[in-house]
CSV table of C-alpha atoms in Angstrom, one decimal:
chain,number,residue,atom,x,y,z
A,1,MET,CA,-8.4,-53.4,34.8
A,2,LYS,CA,-9.0,-50.3,36.5
A,3,ARG,CA,-7.5,-47.2,35.3
A,4,ASN,CA,-5.4,-45.0,37.3
A,5,GLN,CA,-7.9,-41.9,37.9
A,6,LYS,CA,-5.5,-40.1,40.4
A,7,GLY,CA,-2.7,-40.4,37.8
A,8,ALA,CA,-4.6,-38.7,34.8
A,9,LYS,CA,-6.1,-36.2,37.0
A,10,ARG,CA,-2.4,-35.1,38.5
A,11,ARG,CA,-1.5,-34.8,35.0
A,12,ARG,CA,-4.1,-32.4,34.0
A,13,ARG,CA,-2.9,-29.0,33.7
A,14,GLN,CA,-4.8,-26.0,32.9
A,15,ILE,CA,-3.8,-23.7,30.2
A,16,ARG,CA,-4.2,-19.7,29.9
A,17,VAL,CA,-7.0,-18.9,27.5
A,18,TRP,CA,-6.6,-15.1,26.2
A,19,THR,CA,-8.9,-12.5,24.9
A,20,LEU,CA,-8.0,-10.9,21.5
A,21,THR,CA,-7.1,-7.6,23.0
A,22,GLN,CA,-4.3,-9.7,25.1
A,23,ALA,CA,-3.5,-11.9,21.9
A,24,ARG,CA,-3.4,-8.7,19.8
A,25,ALA,CA,-0.8,-7.3,22.4
A,26,VAL,CA,1.8,-10.1,22.5
A,27,VAL,CA,1.8,-10.2,18.6
A,28,PRO,CA,5.2,-8.2,18.4
A,29,TYR,CA,6.8,-10.5,21.1
A,30,LEU,CA,5.3,-13.4,19.6
A,31,SER,CA,6.2,-12.4,16.0
A,32,SER,CA,10.1,-12.4,17.7
A,33,VAL,CA,9.7,-15.6,19.1
A,34,ALA,CA,8.1,-17.2,15.9
A,35,ARG,CA,11.1,-15.8,13.6
A,36,SER,CA,13.8,-17.3,16.0
A,37,LEU,CA,11.9,-20.6,16.2
A,38,ARG,CA,11.6,-20.8,12.8
A,39,GLU,CA,15.2,-19.8,12.4
A,40,HIS,CA,16.8,-22.4,14.9
A,41,ARG,CA,14.4,-25.5,13.2
A,42,LEU,CA,15.6,-24.5,9.5
A,43,ASP,CA,19.3,-24.2,11.0
A,44,ALA,CA,19.0,-27.5,12.8
A,45,ALA,CA,17.3,-29.3,9.6
A,46,THR,CA,20.4,-27.6,7.7
A,47,HIS,CA,23.2,-29.0,9.8
A,48,HIS,CA,21.1,-32.6,10.1
A,49,LEU,CA,21.3,-32.8,6.8
A,50,ALA,CA,24.8,-32.2,6.1
A,51,ALA,CA,25.7,-34.7,9.1
A,52,GLU,CA,23.7,-37.3,7.2
A,53,ARG,CA,25.3,-36.5,3.9
A,54,LEU,CA,28.7,-36.9,5.2
A,55,ALA,CA,28.1,-40.1,6.7
A,56,ARG,CA,26.2,-41.4,3.6
A,57,ARG,CA,29.6,-41.0,1.4
A,58,PRO,CA,30.8,-44.1,-0.1
A,59,GLY,CA,34.1,-45.4,0.9
A,60,ARG,CA,36.0,-44.9,4.2
A,61,PRO,CA,35.9,-41.2,5.3
A,62,ASP,CA,39.1,-39.5,6.0
A,63,ARG,CA,40.0,-37.1,8.9
A,64,ALA,CA,38.5,-33.7,7.4
A,65,THR,CA,35.1,-35.8,6.6
A,66,LEU,CA,35.0,-37.1,9.9
A,67,THR,CA,35.9,-33.8,11.3
A,68,ALA,CA,33.3,-32.0,9.2
A,69,ARG,CA,30.6,-34.4,10.2
A,70,THR,CA,31.3,-34.1,13.8
A,71,ASP,CA,30.9,-30.1,13.5
A,72,ALA,CA,27.6,-30.6,11.7
A,73,ALA,CA,26.2,-32.7,14.4
A,74,ARG,CA,27.5,-30.5,16.9
A,75,ALA,CA,25.6,-27.5,15.1
A,76,ALA,CA,22.2,-29.5,15.0
A,77,ASP,CA,22.5,-30.3,18.4
A,78,GLU,CA,23.3,-26.5,19.1
A,79,ALA,CA,20.3,-25.3,16.8
A,80,ASP,CA,17.6,-28.2,18.3
A,81,ALA,CA,18.8,-26.7,21.9
A,82,ARG,CA,18.0,-23.3,20.8
A,83,TYR,CA,14.8,-24.5,19.5
A,84,ASP,CA,13.9,-26.1,22.3
A,85,ALA,CA,14.4,-22.9,24.3
A,86,ALA,CA,12.5,-20.9,22.3
A,87,LEU,CA,9.8,-23.4,22.3
A,88,GLU,CA,9.5,-23.3,26.0
A,89,GLU,CA,9.1,-19.8,25.9
A,90,LEU,CA,5.9,-20.2,24.1
A,91,HIS,CA,4.9,-23.1,26.0
A,92,ALA,CA,5.2,-20.7,29.2
A,93,LEU,CA,2.7,-18.4,27.7
A,94,ASP,CA,0.5,-21.5,26.5
A,95,ILE,CA,1.1,-20.6,22.9
A,96,TYR,CA,2.0,-23.9,20.6
A,97,PRO,CA,3.4,-24.4,17.4
A,98,LEU,CA,1.1,-25.4,14.4
A,99,ASP,CA,4.0,-25.3,11.9
A,100,PRO,CA,6.7,-23.4,13.0
A,101,VAL,CA,8.7,-23.5,9.9
A,102,ALA,CA,5.6,-21.7,8.2
A,103,GLY,CA,5.2,-19.7,11.2
A,104,GLN,CA,2.2,-20.6,12.1
A,105,PHE,CA,1.2,-20.6,16.1
A,106,LEU,CA,-2.1,-21.1,18.0
A,107,ILE,CA,-3.3,-19.1,21.2
A,108,PRO,CA,-6.0,-20.5,23.2
A,109,PHE,CA,-9.3,-18.9,24.2
A,110,VAL,CA,-12.5,-19.7,24.8
A,111,HIS,CA,-15.7,-19.1,22.7
A,112,GLY,CA,-18.9,-19.8,24.5
A,113,GLU,CA,-18.1,-23.1,26.5
A,114,ASP,CA,-15.6,-24.4,23.7
A,115,LEU,CA,-12.0,-24.2,23.5
A,116,ALA,CA,-11.1,-22.2,20.3
A,117,TRP,CA,-7.5,-20.9,19.1
A,118,TYR,CA,-6.5,-18.0,17.5
A,119,VAL,CA,-4.2,-18.6,14.3
A,120,PHE,CA,-1.2,-16.6,14.4
A,121,ASP,CA,0.4,-16.4,10.9
A,122,LEU,CA,3.9,-14.7,11.2
A,123,PHE,CA,4.0,-14.5,7.3
A,124,ASN,CA,0.8,-12.4,6.9
A,125,ALA,CA,0.1,-8.4,6.9
A,126,GLU,CA,-2.5,-9.1,9.7
A,127,PRO,CA,-0.8,-12.0,11.9
A,128,LEU,CA,-4.4,-12.6,13.9
A,129,GLN,CA,-6.6,-12.7,11.0
A,130,SER,CA,-8.2,-16.2,11.5
A,131,TRP,CA,-9.3,-18.7,14.4
A,132,ARG,CA,-10.6,-22.4,14.9
A,133,PHE,CA,-12.4,-24.4,17.3
A,134,GLN,CA,-10.2,-27.5,18.9
A,135,SER,CA,-12.9,-29.8,17.5
A,136,ASP,CA,-12.5,-28.3,14.0
A,137,PRO,CA,-10.0,-30.1,11.2
A,138,LEU,CA,-6.4,-28.5,11.4
A,139,ASP,CA,-7.1,-26.5,8.0
A,140,THR,CA,-10.1,-25.0,8.9
A,141,ARG,CA,-10.2,-21.0,9.5
A,142,ARG,CA,-13.1,-18.5,10.3
A,143,THR,CA,-12.3,-14.9,10.3
A,144,VAL,CA,-11.6,-13.1,13.4
A,145,ALA,CA,-13.9,-10.0,12.4
A,146,GLU,CA,-16.9,-12.5,13.0
A,147,LEU,CA,-15.6,-12.5,16.8
A,148,GLU,CA,-15.4,-9.0,16.8
A,149,GLN,CA,-19.1,-8.5,15.6
A,150,GLU,CA,-20.6,-10.9,18.3
A,151,PRO,CA,-22.0,-9.3,21.5
A,152,VAL,CA,-20.4,-9.7,24.6
A,153,ASP,CA,-22.9,-10.9,26.8
A,154,GLY,CA,-21.3,-13.9,29.0
A,155,THR,CA,-20.6,-16.1,25.5
A,156,TRP,CA,-16.8,-15.1,26.4
A,157,LEU,CA,-15.2,-16.8,29.1
A,158,ALA,CA,-11.4,-15.7,29.4
């Protein structure tokens, strides 16, 4: 069976890669969007949990319970929509969440000829302290100081 090579090529999408200077410049904006994203995710989770707890109550629900469950479900859906809108803002910049609740996001760049990611950490005093290669395990972190010490002799492609 042949694979649809043309379909695979059409689905490919180039991502924007960032320099360290560009990534540092976007930190204030990213911090704002990351806080919003985190808040919306936590808000949605709270409302989903409230709706689920109301639905699991034993016995036949009364009118107030049905209304509260509907309101909680609606609030959860609205929070999910706000989360999706904030996520779209980041995707437009080719910035991706690693763990939005923990405030961790990935900013792509090229190191040598390999795809790598700056790891943005919302709760760190210096949000861009580490990076990792695409092929690294998710918990691998290298310091950005290593990148600043390397000579810029064609090893960077941006």
